[in-house]
Each structure stands twice: as C-alpha cells, then as structure tokens.
Amino acid sequence: MRRRVAEARAAAAEGQEPALAPLVAEALGVPATDPRVAALVDELDGFGPLAGWVRAPGVTDVLVDGSGAVWTDGAEGLLRRPQRLDPHAAQALAVRLVHRAGRRLDAAVPLADARVDGVRVHAVLPPVSGDGTLLSLRIPAARTPSLAELAAGWPDGDLWGEALEALVRDRASVLVSGATGTGKTTLLAAALGCVPGDERILTVEDTAEAAPEHPHVVALQCRAANAEGAGAVGLAELICHALRMRPDRLVVGECRGAEVADFLTALNTGHQGAWGTLHANGAADVPARLTAMGSLAGWGPDTVAAQARAGVDAVVHLVRDRHGRHPVELAVPDPDARGFALLPALTWTPGPGPGDGSTAEGPGLRALAARLAGRGSR
C-alpha cells in the first residue's frame, strides 16, 4: 500500500490526479465512501490523528507538545483537547509531513519548517525539544478575506480599512509588525488583494503562506540544504532574483535577518509599493529591530537608518487581544528626525470595558500625506 501511495505522489508531481482514496478502497475491498478509507488516507498521506482538527471550522492552529497533548487555537481561543499522541506516533507524523514537503527532519536536522496541502508545518525533535516531539500546524483560511471583510471585525474598522487601502493605492512601502499569531500574513494577503489587477506581485517567503486574491501573483520560497549541506536558497538570494522578474510589487513574508539589507535596498531603487513583515513589540521598536537585522549584513546603524528613512513609508503594528487580531498603530518616518524615528499617524487605545476603545490621529498623518503626494497606481 505504501508503495502505491508513493506512486500516486509521483503521479501528482507530474500533474496527474493521485486518487489515493480509490487505491485504499481497492486494497480494503470496500467502497471509496467507507469512513475507513478516509481514515487510512489520512494515516498514510495526510495529517493522521490530527486530521479532524485540521479540517475543523474555525481552527487556525493545531499544536502538539512534548507530552503528546493536543491543543487547538481559533475562534474559541487556545483549548486543550482530550486527544493525546504517544511519542512514537508524534515523531513519525512530524517526520512524514516534513518529508512529504521535500524537506529533512532527523537527528542531524531536528528542526524543520514546511508546507503541506497549504498547512504550515513546524516540527522539533528531541533532544532539542526536550522530552518529546513538538509539532505546530498553522491552518490557512479556506479563502483569503478581502481587506473590507477583515476590517469589519476590527475596532474602528472603517477608519483602519480606509487607511490601509490608501497605502496600497498610493504605492506606499509598508512594514507590518507584530508578535507571532497577530495576523501579519493575513493582513498582508488582504492588503495585496487591493492591488490593481494589471500589476505583477512577487512574494518571497521562507515558507509560502501569503495567498492574495489577485490574478498575477508569483511566489518564491526558500529551500533548505540537502543531506550534504548544499543547495540552500535563502531569502536574500530570492529577493535579488525577484527584482529581476519585473515586480510591480515586492512582498517579503518575514524579514528576520541579513536579508533586510536587500529589502531596504530594493525600496530605494525604484520598487515603491513593497510590503514586508517583521516581529516587533510595537511600532516604536521597529527602528531598533531593523538596526539589529541590518548589522547581520554588515550595515552600521547610520546606514540602516538612512535606507529605512528613505524607503519605508509606513509601519502598521498588529496585536492580538480580547478584540481579536487587529491594527493598533500606523506610524510614519519623522521627517525632522536625524535618524530613523517614527511618528504616530493613527493609534488605537483600549477602553475600560470589553467593547471600549478609540482611535486617535497623530502628527504622522500629515507627514504621510506629504510623503505620498503625487504617487498612485501606475
């Protein structure tokens, strides 16, 4: 059976329909609609005992900790489930999923990031993970929400939605910051859906996640080294190649190292309207994060500040709180600062009650309007 599954995968790689269910049904001698068929397909080639949670409505993350406990995150928050995976099953599932994506996970390479059927898979094996295998599955939405749909669930959503749509329309180069799980990639994809259909979008990501509703998107993703340690393709190299592929909009899924130098260089060589994401505690912390990442490329603080001040038009900071995932800060470069400092343009502040809060305009709003004057879609 496993040989036939491998053959079906090879057929899929050649663009043919793999049709695993009929193969399994034939082997079991039952109709393809028999529940045992779907269960065995999941076990052989899918998400195994986690398949039900991966398909469950409203679930955004499925997590397995070192003890084998299963947790889910989503509309109801982080919940522990009664299911538990034994250590061997958890490790076997993690290795199979990563291998299916063409990546390596073993004692020599105990950490891996991969994408399987649109689901982002992150796995860590012992001893790095401690006592057991750690598995994190990030489930994409069935469809990418539009910016208007996304903003409908935010506090002061109309105001924030209009501001973000204007950034896209006026070809602003934007950094989206926030902690893990605040919705940076979701916002990125929704905003890119506002890009005119006659423009070409190039996305560069470690693992392809952003899927904007747009007719012309070209996606590039990193590749890990092979067993001999060769063949790795990183973000910095992909950014350089993306710039040779006639992008109207360059998108870098997550700046986290030396590749920020290539991204900032692109912003200052005529590639307006680019977007990128990075981790930061707040908009005011983004300059320090850029300085730290730029140092990995050999850039000094003054060089990073000069490039960021000239190339970055706005920073949007996201949080996850009792109101959900939403923007709380829109900041822009301070035109009067010597280095790269940010002025608040819009700031959302929570109130004392569950539904309380308000958005205030800041001096950065006028600075942003002056900076983007005369721009617009081509």
C-alpha positions as a printed NumPy array, in Angstrom:
array([[  0.   ,   0.   ,   0.   ],
       [  2.764,   2.465,   0.866],
       [  4.417,   1.717,  -2.481],
       [  1.182,   2.582,  -4.264],
       [  0.876,   5.776,  -2.233],
       [  4.398,   6.712,  -3.345],
       [  3.421,   6.04 ,  -6.953],
       [  0.345,   8.224,  -6.526],
       [  2.504,  11.039,  -5.163],
       [  4.802,  10.745,  -8.178],
       [  1.783,  10.992, -10.455],
       [  0.658,  14.101,  -8.624],
       [  4.086,  15.669,  -9.132],
       [  3.586,  15.171, -12.868],
       [  0.225,  16.925, -12.733],
       [ -1.908,  13.767, -12.713],
       [ -4.741,  13.116, -10.264],
       [ -3.276,  10.928,  -7.467],
       [ -6.66 ,   9.44 ,  -6.434],
       [ -5.462,   7.845,  -3.201],
       [ -8.965,   7.041,  -1.971],
       [ -9.718,   4.572,  -4.803],
       [ -6.38 ,   2.836,  -4.183],
       [ -7.113,   2.462,  -0.485],
       [-10.697,   1.365,  -1.136],
       [ -9.479,  -1.287,  -3.551],
       [ -6.914,  -2.572,  -1.059],
       [ -9.535,  -2.756,   1.702],
       [-12.191,  -4.177,  -0.563],
       [-14.733,  -1.533,   0.452],
       [-16.445,   1.411,  -1.316],
       [-14.475,   4.665,  -1.511],
       [-17.168,   6.29 ,   0.651],
       [-16.429,   3.97 ,   3.582],
       [-15.178,   6.065,   6.566],
       [-12.238,   3.703,   6.975],
       [-10.916,   4.813,   3.593],
       [-10.644,   8.471,   4.604],
       [ -9.066,   7.488,   7.923],
       [ -6.416,   5.352,   6.232],
       [ -5.673,   8.025,   3.619],
       [ -5.081,  10.464,   6.48 ],
       [ -2.836,   7.944,   8.2  ],
       [ -0.8  ,   7.172,   5.08 ],
       [ -0.543,  10.562,   3.441],
       [ -2.405,  13.18 ,   5.478],
       [ -2.358,  14.609,   8.975],
       [ -3.104,  11.308,  10.67 ],
       [ -4.758,  11.604,  14.096],
       [ -4.764,  15.411,  13.766],
       [ -6.722,  15.45 ,  10.501],
       [-10.039,  16.11 ,  12.218],
       [ -8.714,  19.238,  13.911],
       [ -7.033,  20.452,  10.721],
       [-10.425,  20.321,   8.991],
       [-12.457,  21.671,  11.919],
       [-14.179,  25.004,  11.196],
       [-12.642,  27.963,  12.992],
       [ -9.385,  26.225,  13.94 ],
       [ -6.286,  28.217,  12.983],
       [ -3.576,  26.218,  14.786],
       [ -3.094,  22.64 ,  15.956],
       [ -0.289,  22.147,  18.478],
       [  1.289,  19.018,  19.933],
       [  3.579,  19.446,  22.937],
       [  6.335,  17.178,  24.187],
       [  3.966,  15.09 ,  26.288],
       [  1.768,  14.382,  23.271],
       [ -1.036,  16.664,  24.445],
       [ -3.026,  18.245,  21.609],
       [ -4.106,  21.887,  21.667],
       [ -6.055,  23.957,  19.169],
       [ -6.342,  27.687,  18.69 ],
       [ -9.007,  29.624,  16.844],
       [-12.233,  31.478,  17.393],
       [-12.682,  29.92 ,  20.86 ],
       [ -9.122,  30.654,  21.976],
       [ -6.436,  28.172,  22.977],
       [ -8.043,  24.897,  24.08 ],
       [ -6.609,  21.608,  25.27 ],
       [ -8.2  ,  18.623,  23.595],
       [ -8.721,  15.17 ,  25.146],
       [ -6.648,  13.509,  22.435],
       [ -3.038,  12.525,  23.131],
       [ -0.336,  11.209,  20.783],
       [  2.206,   8.691,  22.004],
       [  5.86 ,   9.735,  21.459],
       [  6.483,   7.4  ,  18.526],
       [  3.299,   8.432,  16.72 ],
       [  4.059,  12.131,  17.169],
       [  7.594,  11.797,  15.833],
       [  6.543,   9.579,  12.933],
       [  3.835,  12.052,  11.929],
       [  6.224,  15.013,  12.097],
       [  8.89 ,  13.262,  10.032],
       [  6.377,  12.082,   7.428],
       [  4.832,  15.515,   6.975],
       [  8.192,  17.24 ,   6.622],
       [  9.48 ,  14.587,   4.217],
       [  6.337,  14.898,   2.153],
       [  7.204,  18.571,   1.628],
       [ 10.644,  17.556,   0.379],
       [ 12.475,  18.695,   3.493],
       [ 14.596,  16.914,   6.05 ],
       [ 13.823,  16.11 ,   9.692],
       [ 16.032,  13.698,  11.628],
       [ 18.647,  13.571,  14.367],
       [ 21.065,  15.65 ,  12.281],
       [ 18.416,  18.235,  11.351],
       [ 15.991,  18.276,  14.317],
       [ 14.089,  21.45 ,  13.334],
       [ 12.079,  21.967,  10.164],
       [  9.563,  24.282,   8.585],
       [  7.43 ,  23.037,   5.692],
       [  4.131,  23.446,   3.891],
       [  1.783,  20.515,   3.256],
       [ -1.547,  20.967,   1.458],
       [ -1.427,  24.66 ,   2.321],
       [ -0.827,  23.972,   6.031],
       [  2.353,  25.382,   7.539],
       [  4.153,  22.651,   9.474],
       [  6.829,  23.336,  12.083],
       [  8.456,  20.423,  13.879],
       [ 11.152,  19.996,  16.527],
       [ 12.623,  16.638,  17.547],
       [ 14.35 ,  15.611,  20.798],
       [ 16.758,  16.414,  22.33 ],
       [ 16.267,  19.985,  21.081],
       [ 12.613,  19.833,  22.08 ],
       [ 13.278,  18.281,  25.467],
       [ 11.295,  15.135,  26.178],
       [  9.185,  14.75 ,  23.054],
       [  8.336,  15.91 ,  19.558],
       [  6.857,  19.387,  19.141],
       [  4.517,  19.899,  16.205],
       [  2.786,  23.12 ,  15.179],
       [  0.298,  23.283,  12.315],
       [ -0.913,  26.661,  11.024],
       [ -4.117,  26.17 ,   9.015],
       [ -4.862,  28.724,   6.297],
       [ -8.308,  30.194,   5.878],
       [-10.492,  28.497,   3.286],
       [-10.186,  31.711,   1.305],
       [ -8.236,  34.906,   1.784],
       [-10.564,  37.55 ,   3.221],
       [-10.73 ,  40.892,   1.495],
       [ -9.424,  43.912,   3.345],
       [-13.002,  45.112,   3.841],
       [-14.031,  41.74 ,   5.314],
       [-11.018,  41.725,   7.617],
       [-11.576,  45.307,   8.756],
       [-15.229,  44.575,   9.544],
       [-14.045,  42.651,  12.61 ],
       [-11.672,  45.33 ,  13.893],
       [-12.324,  48.132,  16.363],
       [-12.813,  51.3  ,  14.273],
       [-12.552,  49.011,  11.273],
       [-13.856,  51.515,   8.721],
       [-11.14 ,  54.017,   9.604],
       [ -8.336,  51.473,   9.613],
       [ -9.559,  49.758,   6.456],
       [ -9.657,  53.042,   4.551],
       [ -6.171,  53.965,   5.775],
       [ -4.672,  50.643,   4.682],
       [ -6.427,  50.708,   1.317],
       [ -4.999,  54.197,   0.751],
       [ -1.492,  52.882,   1.485],
       [ -1.909,  50.283,  -1.264],
       [ -3.472,  52.74 ,  -3.7  ],
       [ -0.738,  55.343,  -3.159],
       [  2.056,  52.774,  -3.563],
       [  3.378,  53.186,  -0.034],
       [  6.127,  50.805,   1.056],
       [  4.86 ,  49.29 ,   4.294],
       [  6.235,  47.151,   7.11 ],
       [  3.685,  45.147,   9.108],
       [  4.918,  44.393,  12.626],
       [  3.571,  42.346,  15.493],
       [  4.107,  39.272,  17.606],
       [  3.581,  35.71 ,  16.405],
       [ -0.083,  34.962,  15.724],
       [ -1.254,  38.567,  15.409],
       [ -2.342,  38.126,  11.791],
       [  0.545,  39.742,   9.914],
       [  0.391,  37.376,   6.937],
       [ -3.413,  37.533,   6.823],
       [ -3.337,  41.325,   6.693],
       [ -0.573,  41.216,   4.105],
       [ -2.618,  38.979,   1.804],
       [ -5.784,  41.032,   2.288],
       [ -3.991,  44.29 ,   1.509],
       [ -2.426,  42.821,  -1.626],
       [ -5.912,  41.967,  -2.815],
       [ -6.372,  45.739,  -3.283],
       [ -3.504,  45.931,  -5.796],
       [ -4.833,  46.65 ,  -9.311],
       [ -5.177,  43.526, -11.437],
       [ -2.776,  44.756, -14.111],
       [  0.152,  44.765, -11.648],
       [  2.513,  41.832, -11.007],
       [  3.119,  40.788,  -7.396],
       [  6.278,  38.869,  -6.387],
       [  6.13 ,  37.232,  -2.938],
       [  9.259,  35.962,  -1.202],
       [  8.792,  33.822,   1.91 ],
       [ 10.611,  31.226,   3.949],
       [  7.541,  29.012,   3.579],
       [  4.884,  30.19 ,   1.132],
       [  1.821,  31.373,   3.074],
       [  0.522,  34.636,   1.642],
       [ -2.187,  33.885,  -0.916],
       [ -3.751,  37.163,  -2.046],
       [ -6.881,  37.165,  -4.174],
       [ -5.13 ,  38.624,  -7.209],
       [ -4.782,  37.451, -10.828],
       [ -0.996,  37.845, -11.104],
       [  0.985,  36.542,  -8.142],
       [  4.379,  34.835,  -8.433],
       [  5.51 ,  33.081,  -5.241],
       [  9.089,  32.198,  -4.314],
       [ 10.023,  30.255,  -1.192],
       [ 13.282,  29.273,   0.479],
       [ 14.832,  25.846,   0.225],
       [ 16.752,  24.098,   2.972],
       [ 20.104,  22.457,   2.344],
       [ 20.181,  18.799,   1.328],
       [ 21.763,  15.975,   3.317],
       [ 25.21 ,  17.073,   2.116],
       [ 24.616,  20.628,   3.303],
       [ 24.342,  22.039,  -0.215],
       [ 21.569,  23.598,  -2.264],
       [ 20.14 ,  26.012,   0.31 ],
       [ 18.321,  29.042,  -1.097],
       [ 17.71 ,  31.85 ,   1.387],
       [ 15.567,  34.97 ,   1.484],
       [ 18.39 ,  37.326,   0.5  ],
       [ 19.085,  35.362,  -2.687],
       [ 15.383,  35.137,  -3.517],
       [ 14.926,  38.89 ,  -3.112],
       [ 17.749,  39.514,  -5.585],
       [ 16.149,  37.14 ,  -8.099],
       [ 12.671,  38.573,  -7.538],
       [ 13.94 ,  42.007,  -8.54 ],
       [ 14.917,  40.55 , -11.931],
       [ 11.408,  39.218, -12.533],
       [  9.712,  42.551, -13.239],
       [  7.781,  43.023,  -9.995],
       [  5.304,  45.863,  -9.694],
       [  5.007,  44.951,  -6.016],
       [  7.676,  43.139,  -3.993],
       [  6.489,  41.327,  -0.866],
       [  8.817,  39.774,   1.717],
       [  6.897,  37.487,   4.042],
       [  9.116,  37.949,   7.086],
       [ 12.315,  39.95 ,   7.493],
       [ 14.309,  38.431,  10.327],
       [ 17.989,  38.614,   9.373],
       [ 20.546,  39.923,   6.918],
       [ 18.013,  39.86 ,   4.065],
       [ 16.612,  43.129,   5.425],
       [ 19.533,  44.869,   3.698],
       [ 18.417,  43.546,   0.309],
       [ 14.818,  44.519,   1.054],
       [ 15.723,  48.075,   2.075],
       [ 17.967,  48.386,  -0.968],
       [ 15.038,  47.377,  -3.178],
       [ 12.857,  50.06 ,  -1.584],
       [ 15.437,  52.657,  -2.551],
       [ 15.921,  51.538,  -6.15 ],
       [ 12.513,  52.336,  -7.594],
       [ 10.422,  49.491,  -6.142],
       [  7.696,  51.513,  -4.459],
       [  4.623,  49.822,  -3.064],
       [  6.536,  46.944,  -1.452],
       [  5.303,  45.243,   1.717],
       [  7.06 ,  43.152,   4.326],
       [  6.536,  41.796,   7.831],
       [  8.716,  41.533,  10.907],
       [  8.4  ,  40.749,  14.592],
       [  8.399,  43.712,  16.973],
       [  6.775,  44.707,  20.262],
       [  5.435,  47.972,  18.866],
       [  5.862,  50.418,  16.013],
       [  8.379,  52.434,  18.033],
       [ 10.579,  49.321,  18.311],
       [ 10.798,  48.727,  14.552],
       [ 13.839,  51.024,  14.023],
       [ 15.813,  49.044,  16.612],
       [ 14.755,  45.744,  15.032],
       [ 15.88 ,  46.954,  11.599],
       [ 19.204,  48.095,  13.053],
       [ 19.779,  44.697,  14.668],
       [ 18.939,  42.819,  11.467],
       [ 20.978,  45.195,   9.319],
       [ 24.027,  44.556,  11.49 ],
       [ 23.885,  40.907,  10.405],
       [ 24.501,  42.134,   6.845],
       [ 27.42 ,  44.293,   7.96 ],
       [ 25.462,  47.545,   7.906],
       [ 26.048,  50.124,  10.606],
       [ 23.194,  51.921,  12.396],
       [ 23.579,  55.061,  10.273],
       [ 23.324,  53.088,   7.034],
       [ 20.225,  51.224,   8.196],
       [ 18.603,  54.455,   9.365],
       [ 19.319,  56.247,   6.092],
       [ 17.978,  53.406,   3.959],
       [ 14.89 ,  52.863,   6.129],
       [ 14.074,  56.558,   6.34 ],
       [ 14.235,  56.902,   2.568],
       [ 12.498,  53.645,   1.66 ],
       [  9.901,  52.813,   4.336],
       [  6.746,  54.922,   4.098],
       [  4.696,  53.433,   6.935],
       [  4.644,  50.843,   9.713],
       [  1.425,  49.068,  10.716],
       [  1.542,  47.303,  14.087],
       [ -0.866,  44.483,  14.975],
       [ -1.858,  42.965,  18.3  ],
       [ -3.982,  40.088,  19.472],
       [ -6.205,  40.919,  22.432],
       [ -9.786,  40.485,  23.603],
       [-10.924,  42.308,  20.457],
       [ -9.172,  39.742,  18.246],
       [ -6.31 ,  40.381,  15.839],
       [ -6.267,  43.985,  14.665],
       [ -4.066,  47.028,  13.965],
       [ -3.365,  49.458,  16.796],
       [ -0.652,  51.678,  15.33 ],
       [  0.048,  53.335,  11.998],
       [  3.354,  55.195,  12.131],
       [  5.481,  57.02 ,   9.563],
       [  9.091,  58.248,   9.409],
       [  9.632,  61.516,  11.241],
       [ 10.847,  63.976,   8.579],
       [ 12.564,  66.094,  11.24 ],
       [ 14.486,  63.283,  12.933],
       [ 18.193,  62.833,  12.214],
       [ 17.954,  59.071,  12.063],
       [ 15.019,  56.721,  11.542],
       [ 12.318,  57.526,  14.081],
       [  8.573,  57.098,  13.731],
       [  5.669,  59.479,  14.25 ],
       [  2.217,  58.139,  15.186],
       [ -0.383,  58.687,  12.48 ],
       [ -3.172,  56.549,  13.954],
       [ -3.192,  54.981,  17.422],
       [ -5.922,  52.77 ,  18.852],
       [ -6.207,  52.753,  22.65 ],
       [ -8.397,  50.244,  24.514],
       [-11.001,  51.476,  26.966],
       [-12.024,  50.089,  30.365],
       [-14.872,  47.95 ,  29.021],
       [-14.768,  44.911,  26.693],
       [-16.048,  46.892,  23.712],
       [-14.426,  50.207,  24.557],
       [-11.583,  51.87 ,  22.718],
       [-10.866,  54.691,  20.32 ],
       [ -8.501,  55.657,  17.522],
       [ -6.681,  58.983,  17.692],
       [ -4.98 ,  60.807,  14.849],
       [ -1.386,  61.928,  15.289],
       [  1.095,  64.257,  13.584],
       [  2.284,  61.433,  11.36 ],
       [ -0.933,  61.578,   9.332],
       [  0.03 ,  64.893,   7.761],
       [  3.615,  63.701,   7.24 ],
       [  2.324,  60.588,   5.455],
       [  0.092,  62.628,   3.151],
       [  3.027,  64.855,   2.216],
       [  5.299,  61.854,   1.659],
       [  2.862,  60.076,  -0.665],
       [  1.671,  63.143,  -2.573],
       [  1.809,  62.539,  -6.302],
       [  2.031,  58.763,  -6.06 ],
       [ -0.666,  56.297,  -7.014],
       [ -1.161,  53.147,  -9.038],
       [  0.519,  53.038, -12.396]])
